[in-house]
Backbone as numpy.savetxt, mean C-alpha at the origin, in Angstrom:
# Nx Ny Nz CAx CAy CAz Cx Cy Cz
-0.55 -18.17 -25.51 0.49 -18.92 -24.82 1.68 -18.01 -24.49
2.04 -17.16 -25.48 3.17 -16.25 -25.27 2.90 -15.31 -24.11
1.69 -14.77 -24.03 1.34 -13.85 -22.95 1.35 -14.57 -21.61
0.88 -15.82 -21.59 0.94 -16.61 -20.36 2.37 -16.82 -19.90
3.26 -17.09 -20.86 4.68 -17.24 -20.51 5.27 -15.93 -20.00
4.87 -14.83 -20.59 5.35 -13.52 -20.13 4.89 -13.25 -18.69
3.66 -13.61 -18.41 3.13 -13.43 -17.06 3.89 -14.29 -16.05
4.13 -15.56 -16.42 4.89 -16.45 -15.52 6.32 -15.97 -15.37
6.90 -15.48 -16.46 8.26 -14.92 -16.40 8.30 -13.74 -15.43
7.31 -12.88 -15.50 7.22 -11.75 -14.57 7.19 -12.23 -13.13
6.40 -13.28 -12.87 6.31 -13.83 -11.50 7.63 -14.41 -11.04
8.30 -15.14 -11.92 9.59 -15.74 -11.57 10.63 -14.65 -11.30
10.68 -13.65 -12.17 11.65 -12.57 -11.98 11.36 -11.79 -10.70
10.09 -11.61 -10.37 9.71 -10.95 -9.11 10.22 -11.75 -7.92
10.06 -13.06 -7.97 10.52 -13.92 -6.87 12.05 -13.97 -6.80
12.71 -13.96 -7.95 14.17 -13.95 -7.98 14.73 -12.70 -7.31
14.02 -11.61 -7.41 14.49 -10.37 -6.83 14.63 -10.47 -5.32
13.84 -11.32 -4.70 13.92 -11.49 -3.24 15.27 -12.05 -2.81
15.96 -12.72 -3.74 17.27 -13.29 -3.43 18.41 -12.35 -3.82
18.08 -11.24 -4.45 19.08 -10.33 -4.98 18.74 -8.90 -4.53
19.73 -8.10 -4.25 19.47 -6.74 -3.79 19.36 -5.74 -4.92
19.70 -6.13 -6.12 19.59 -5.25 -7.28 18.13 -5.22 -7.75
17.76 -4.17 -8.45 16.38 -4.07 -8.93 16.25 -4.51 -10.39
17.31 -5.10 -10.96 17.26 -5.53 -12.35 16.17 -6.56 -12.61
16.00 -7.49 -11.68 14.96 -8.51 -11.85 13.57 -7.86 -11.80
13.41 -6.86 -10.95 12.12 -6.18 -10.86 11.81 -5.43 -12.15
12.80 -4.76 -12.70 12.60 -4.05 -13.97 12.19 -5.04 -15.07
12.87 -6.18 -15.10 12.55 -7.21 -16.10 11.16 -7.79 -15.85
10.79 -7.95 -14.58 9.45 -8.46 -14.25 8.39 -7.49 -14.75
8.60 -6.20 -14.51 7.64 -5.19 -14.96 7.52 -5.22 -16.48
8.64 -5.35 -17.16 8.63 -5.43 -18.63 7.85 -6.66 -19.10
8.07 -7.80 -18.45 7.35 -9.03 -18.82 5.84 -8.87 -18.59
5.46 -8.28 -17.45 4.03 -8.07 -17.18 3.41 -7.15 -18.23
4.13 -6.08 -18.59 3.61 -5.17 -19.61 3.46 -5.89 -20.96
4.40 -6.78 -21.26 4.29 -7.57 -22.49 3.04 -8.44 -22.48
2.76 -9.08 -21.35 1.57 -9.92 -21.23 0.30 -9.10 -21.41
0.33 -7.85 -20.91 -0.86 -6.99 -21.03 -1.12 -6.52 -22.45
-0.15 -6.70 -23.34 -0.36 -6.37 -24.76 -1.29 -7.40 -25.41
-1.38 -8.57 -24.78 -2.24 -9.63 -25.31 -3.49 -9.80 -24.46
-3.32 -9.89 -23.15 -4.46 -10.08 -22.26 -5.17 -8.73 -22.08
-6.42 -8.69 -22.48 -7.20 -7.46 -22.28 -8.26 -7.73 -21.22
-8.71 -6.66 -20.63 -9.74 -6.78 -19.61 -11.04 -7.34 -20.20
-11.34 -6.96 -21.43 -12.61 -7.40 -22.02 -12.58 -8.85 -22.50
-11.43 -9.31 -23.02 -11.37 -10.66 -23.58 -10.89 -11.73 -22.61
-10.04 -11.35 -21.66 -9.52 -12.32 -20.69 -9.42 -11.64 -19.33
-10.59 -11.32 -18.73 -10.58 -10.51 -17.51 -9.80 -11.11 -16.33
-9.93 -12.41 -16.10 -9.22 -13.00 -14.96 -7.71 -13.03 -15.19
-7.29 -13.37 -16.39 -5.85 -13.35 -16.70 -5.31 -11.92 -16.61
-6.07 -10.97 -17.15 -5.69 -9.56 -17.11 -5.53 -9.10 -15.67
-6.48 -9.46 -14.81 -6.41 -9.03 -13.40 -5.25 -9.71 -12.68
-4.95 -10.94 -13.05 -3.80 -11.64 -12.48 -2.50 -10.92 -12.82
-2.36 -10.50 -14.08 -1.17 -9.78 -14.52 -1.11 -8.41 -13.84
-2.23 -7.72 -13.76 -2.27 -6.42 -13.09 -1.86 -6.54 -11.63
-2.33 -7.59 -10.96 -1.96 -7.80 -9.57 -0.46 -8.06 -9.44
0.08 -8.92 -10.30 1.52 -9.20 -10.29 2.34 -7.96 -10.59
1.88 -7.17 -11.55 2.55 -5.92 -11.89 2.55 -4.98 -10.68
1.43 -4.91 -9.98 1.35 -4.08 -8.78 2.36 -4.51 -7.72
2.52 -5.83 -7.54 3.50 -6.33 -6.57 4.92 -5.92 -6.95
5.27 -6.14 -8.21 6.63 -5.83 -8.66 6.90 -4.33 -8.57
5.93 -3.52 -8.96 6.10 -2.07 -8.91 6.25 -1.56 -7.47
5.49 -2.15 -6.54 5.58 -1.66 -5.17 6.94 -1.98 -4.56
7.48 -3.15 -4.85 8.80 -3.50 -4.30 9.87 -2.63 -4.96
9.80 -2.46 -6.26 10.75 -1.62 -6.98 10.66 -0.17 -6.48
9.44 0.32 -6.31 9.24 1.68 -5.80 9.76 1.86 -4.39
9.62 0.82 -3.57 10.12 0.89 -2.20 11.65 0.89 -2.17
12.26 0.03 -2.97 13.72 -0.06 -3.02 14.33 1.26 -3.50
13.74 1.84 -4.53 14.28 3.06 -5.13 13.72 4.33 -4.50
12.77 4.16 -3.57 12.10 5.29 -2.92 11.50 6.23 -3.97
10.81 5.62 -4.93 10.25 6.34 -6.06 8.72 6.39 -5.93
8.16 7.56 -5.60 6.70 7.65 -5.42 5.92 7.38 -6.71
6.50 7.69 -7.86 5.79 7.44 -9.12 5.57 5.94 -9.34
6.59 5.14 -9.06 6.43 3.68 -9.19 5.38 3.18 -8.21
5.37 3.73 -7.01 4.39 3.31 -6.01 2.97 3.72 -6.43
2.83 4.89 -7.04 1.51 5.30 -7.53 1.03 4.36 -8.64
1.96 3.93 -9.49 1.59 2.97 -10.54 1.23 1.61 -9.92
1.90 1.24 -8.84 1.56 0.00 -8.14 0.14 0.07 -7.59
-0.19 1.19 -6.96 -1.54 1.39 -6.43 -2.56 1.29 -7.56
-2.28 1.96 -8.66 -3.20 1.94 -9.80 -3.39 0.52 -10.35
-2.31 -0.24 -10.45 -2.41 -1.62 -10.96 -3.27 -2.48 -10.05
-3.09 -2.33 -8.75 -3.91 -3.10 -7.79 -5.37 -2.70 -7.88
-5.62 -1.40 -7.99 -7.01 -0.93 -8.11 -7.65 -1.45 -9.39
-6.88 -1.50 -10.46 -7.42 -2.03 -11.72 -7.72 -3.52 -11.59
-6.85 -4.27 -10.92 -7.12 -5.70 -10.70 -8.42 -5.87 -9.92
-8.66 -4.98 -8.97 -9.87 -5.06 -8.15 -11.14 -4.71 -8.92
-11.01 -4.12 -10.09 -12.18 -3.85 -10.93 -12.74 -5.14 -11.51
-11.89 -6.17 -11.58 -12.33 -7.47 -12.11 -12.53 -8.47 -10.97
-11.57 -8.52 -10.08 -11.66 -9.46 -8.96 -12.72 -8.95 -7.99
-13.68 -9.79 -7.68 -14.74 -9.36 -6.77 -14.75 -10.23 -5.52
-15.21 -9.63 -4.45 -15.29 -10.34 -3.17 -16.28 -11.51 -3.27
-17.31 -11.35 -4.05 -18.35 -12.37 -4.16 -17.91 -13.54 -5.04
-17.30 -13.26 -6.20 -16.97 -14.32 -7.15 -15.59 -14.93 -6.92
-14.62 -14.12 -6.56 -13.24 -14.60 -6.36 -12.68 -14.04 -5.05
-13.24 -14.46 -3.91 -12.88 -13.82 -2.64 -11.38 -13.87 -2.30
-10.71 -14.98 -2.53 -9.29 -15.05 -2.19 -8.44 -14.19 -3.12
-8.78 -14.16 -4.40 -8.05 -13.30 -5.33 -8.30 -11.82 -5.00
-9.55 -11.51 -4.65 -9.90 -10.15 -4.26 -9.13 -9.75 -3.01
-9.06 -10.65 -2.04 -8.34 -10.35 -0.80 -6.84 -10.18 -1.07
-6.29 -10.99 -1.96 -4.86 -10.86 -2.31 -4.60 -9.49 -2.93
-5.49 -9.04 -3.81 -5.32 -7.71 -4.41 -5.52 -6.61 -3.39
-6.44 -6.80 -2.45 -6.62 -5.82 -1.37 -5.34 -5.74 -0.52
-4.76 -6.90 -0.22 -3.53 -6.92 0.57 -2.39 -6.21 -0.18
-2.28 -6.47 -1.49 -1.25 -5.82 -2.29 -1.50 -4.31 -2.39
-2.75 -3.92 -2.52 -3.10 -2.50 -2.53 -2.71 -1.87 -1.19
-3.01 -2.57 -0.10 -2.63 -2.06 1.22 -1.13 -1.86 1.35
-0.36 -2.80 0.82 1.10 -2.69 0.88 1.60 -1.50 0.06
1.06 -1.35 -1.14 1.49 -0.25 -2.01 1.13 1.10 -1.38
-0.07 1.21 -0.82 -0.47 2.45 -0.16 0.37 2.72 1.09
0.71 1.66 1.81 1.56 1.82 3.00 2.92 2.39 2.60
3.52 1.80 1.58 4.84 2.26 1.14 4.77 3.70 0.62
3.69 4.02 -0.09 3.52 5.38 -0.60 3.31 6.35 0.57
2.51 5.95 1.53 2.27 6.80 2.70 3.52 7.00 3.54
4.31 5.96 3.66 5.56 6.04 4.40 6.52 7.01 3.72
6.58 6.95 2.41 7.49 7.79 1.64 7.00 9.23 1.55
5.71 9.41 1.35 5.16 10.75 1.12 4.76 11.46 2.41
4.72 10.74 3.51 4.27 11.31 4.79 2.79 11.69 4.76
2.04 11.11 3.84 0.62 11.40 3.67 -0.21 10.36 4.43
-0.89 10.81 5.47 -1.68 9.88 6.29 -2.88 9.32 5.54
-3.33 10.02 4.50 -4.47 9.52 3.72 -4.12 8.19 3.06
-2.89 8.06 2.57 -2.46 6.80 1.98 -2.44 5.70 3.05
-1.99 6.05 4.24 -1.94 5.07 5.33 -3.35 4.64 5.74
-4.28 5.56 5.76 -5.66 5.22 6.09 -6.25 4.28 5.04
-5.95 4.54 3.77 -6.39 3.65 2.69 -5.76 2.28 2.81
-4.51 2.27 3.24 -3.79 1.01 3.45 -4.47 0.18 4.54
-4.78 0.82 5.66 -5.44 0.12 6.76 -6.79 -0.44 6.31
-7.51 0.34 5.53 -8.81 -0.12 5.03 -8.65 -1.35 4.13
-7.67 -1.31 3.22 -7.45 -2.45 2.31 -7.02 -3.69 3.09
-6.11 -3.54 4.05 -5.69 -4.69 4.86 -6.88 -5.25 5.65
-7.73 -4.37 6.15 -8.92 -4.81 6.89 -9.86 -5.63 6.02
-10.03 -5.22 4.78 -10.89 -5.97 3.85 -10.30 -7.35 3.57
-8.99 -7.39 3.36 -8.33 -8.67 3.11 -8.46 -9.58 4.33
-8.22 -9.02 5.49 -8.29 -9.79 6.73 -9.68 -10.40 6.93
-10.70 -9.63 6.66 -12.07 -10.12 6.82 -12.32 -11.37 5.96
-11.88 -11.33 4.71 -12.07 -12.48 3.82 -11.23 -13.66 4.31
-9.97 -13.43 4.63 -9.11 -14.53 5.08 -9.68 -15.21 6.32
-10.22 -14.42 7.24 -10.83 -15.01 8.44 -12.10 -15.77 8.09
-12.89 -15.24 7.18 -14.15 -15.87 6.79 -13.92 -17.23 6.14
-12.91 -17.32 5.28 -12.66 -18.59 4.57 -11.72 -19.51 5.35
-11.23 -19.07 6.49 -10.36 -19.91 7.31 -8.93 -20.00 6.83
-8.46 -18.96 6.14 -7.06 -18.92 5.67 -6.21 -18.28 6.77
-5.87 -19.11 7.77 -5.21 -18.61 8.98 -3.86 -17.95 8.70
-3.05 -18.55 7.86 -1.71 -18.00 7.57 -1.84 -16.64 6.90
-2.73 -16.53 5.93 -2.93 -15.27 5.23 -3.56 -14.22 6.15
-4.44 -14.66 7.03 -5.04 -13.74 8.01 -3.97 -13.18 8.93
-3.04 -14.01 9.32 -1.96 -13.57 10.20 -1.10 -12.51 9.50
-0.83 -12.70 8.22 -0.06 -11.73 7.43 -0.81 -10.40 7.37
-2.10 -10.46 7.07 -2.91 -9.24 6.99 -2.98 -8.54 8.35
-3.08 -9.30 9.42 -3.09 -8.71 10.77 -1.79 -7.98 11.06
-0.66 -8.62 10.73 0.65 -7.97 10.94 0.76 -6.69 10.11
0.32 -6.77 8.87 0.36 -5.58 8.01 -0.49 -4.46 8.60
-1.67 -4.81 9.06 -2.57 -3.82 9.63 -1.97 -3.20 10.89
-1.32 -4.00 11.70 -0.68 -3.50 12.92 0.40 -2.48 12.59
1.20 -2.74 11.56 2.25 -1.80 11.15 1.66 -0.46 10.73
0.58 -0.53 9.96 -0.06 0.70 9.49 -0.64 1.48 10.67
-1.35 0.78 11.55 -1.96 1.46 12.69 -0.90 2.08 13.60
0.21 1.39 13.77 1.32 1.92 14.58 1.87 3.21 13.95
2.06 3.20 12.62 2.57 4.38 11.95 1.56 5.53 12.02
0.28 5.22 11.88 -0.74 6.26 11.98 -0.76 6.88 13.38
-0.67 6.05 14.41 -0.63 6.56 15.79 0.58 7.47 15.99
1.73 7.05 15.46 2.94 7.85 15.60 2.79 9.19 14.88
2.17 9.17 13.73 1.99 10.43 12.98 1.04 11.36 13.70
-0.03 10.81 14.27 -0.98 11.65 15.01 -0.27 12.26 16.23
0.50 11.46 16.93 1.23 11.96 18.10 2.21 13.05 17.69
2.89 12.87 16.59 3.85 13.85 16.09 3.14 15.14 15.70
1.97 15.00 15.05 1.21 16.18 14.64 0.75 16.98 15.85
0.29 16.28 16.88 -0.14 16.96 18.09 1.04 17.69 18.71
2.19 17.05 18.77 3.38 17.67 19.33 3.80 18.89 18.51
3.71 18.81 17.19 4.08 19.93 16.33 3.15 21.12 16.54
1.87 20.86 16.70 0.92 21.95 16.91 1.18 22.59 18.27
1.43 21.77 19.28 1.64 22.28 20.63 2.92 23.09 20.71
3.92 22.65 20.01 5.23 23.32 20.07 5.54 24.02 18.75
4.60 24.79 18.25 4.77 25.43 16.94 5.98 26.32 16.84
6.32 27.01 17.90 7.46 27.92 17.83 8.63 27.32 18.58
9.81 27.74 18.17 11.02 27.26 18.84 11.36 28.10 20.06
10.79 29.29 20.15 11.16 30.18 21.26 10.29 29.92 22.48
10.81 30.34 23.60 10.07 30.23 24.86 8.95 31.27 24.86
7.84 30.97 25.48 6.77 31.97 25.53 7.22 33.16 26.39
6.82 34.36 25.97 7.15 35.55 26.75 5.91 35.96 27.53
6.11 36.90 28.41 4.97 37.36 29.21 3.92 38.02 28.33
4.31 38.53 27.17 3.35 39.15 26.24 2.44 38.11 25.57
2.85 36.83 25.61 2.06 35.77 24.97 0.86 35.34 25.81
0.82 35.72 27.06 -0.26 35.30 27.95 -1.20 36.47 28.21
-2.45 36.16 28.29 -3.43 37.20 28.58 -3.54 37.35 30.08
-3.44 38.55 30.53 -3.49 38.81 31.97 -4.94 38.86 32.42
-5.17 38.46 33.66 -6.50 38.58 34.25 -6.38 39.53 35.43
-7.40 40.32 35.62 -7.37 41.26 36.74 -8.00 40.59 37.94
-7.48 40.93 39.08 -8.05 40.44 40.32 -9.27 41.29 40.62
-10.43 40.69 40.59 -11.67 41.43 40.80 -12.11 41.44 42.25
-11.40 40.72 43.08 -11.78 40.68 44.49 -11.18 41.90 45.17
-12.00 42.67 45.88 -11.50 43.85 46.59 -11.50 43.59 48.07
-10.46 44.03 48.69 -10.36 43.86 50.15 -10.81 45.08 50.85
């Protein structure tokens, strides 16, 4: 019962943070989720454990985004991945999709902060998996959220690719000199 209350407390504190710009509620939410995990184990209470891991991932990703802390975001990704070890597409499709969506968000924030396109690609993949389930079960509102999330990731990936191409093309700051071009001889004789 105590662990269940800790989990609910974590959820309430996470939601309270949306009304406040300080990260104190998020820190308290993370502490409450960690307390719940001292009781809920993956082996004895797998669904409760995965629920807490998913909630922890949400709180960590928002806290990591606010503080621009890649370590918190990496922990958020790890928590979501751990939740997905229990939540399966076949047995708990909506819970699985929710964890995929949260994983996508955490990877997006990490990719945005780290400038690593690999995180963004993982984010797009996770959002795509969530979207597929939401569309299959007819969860239109959730599908719309996943579509918007996916669009943001794809837009950022396109921008990064365009920037990379521009950087390669314009590697040097100086103007090209005549020595930079290979001359060709005129082989036509008059």
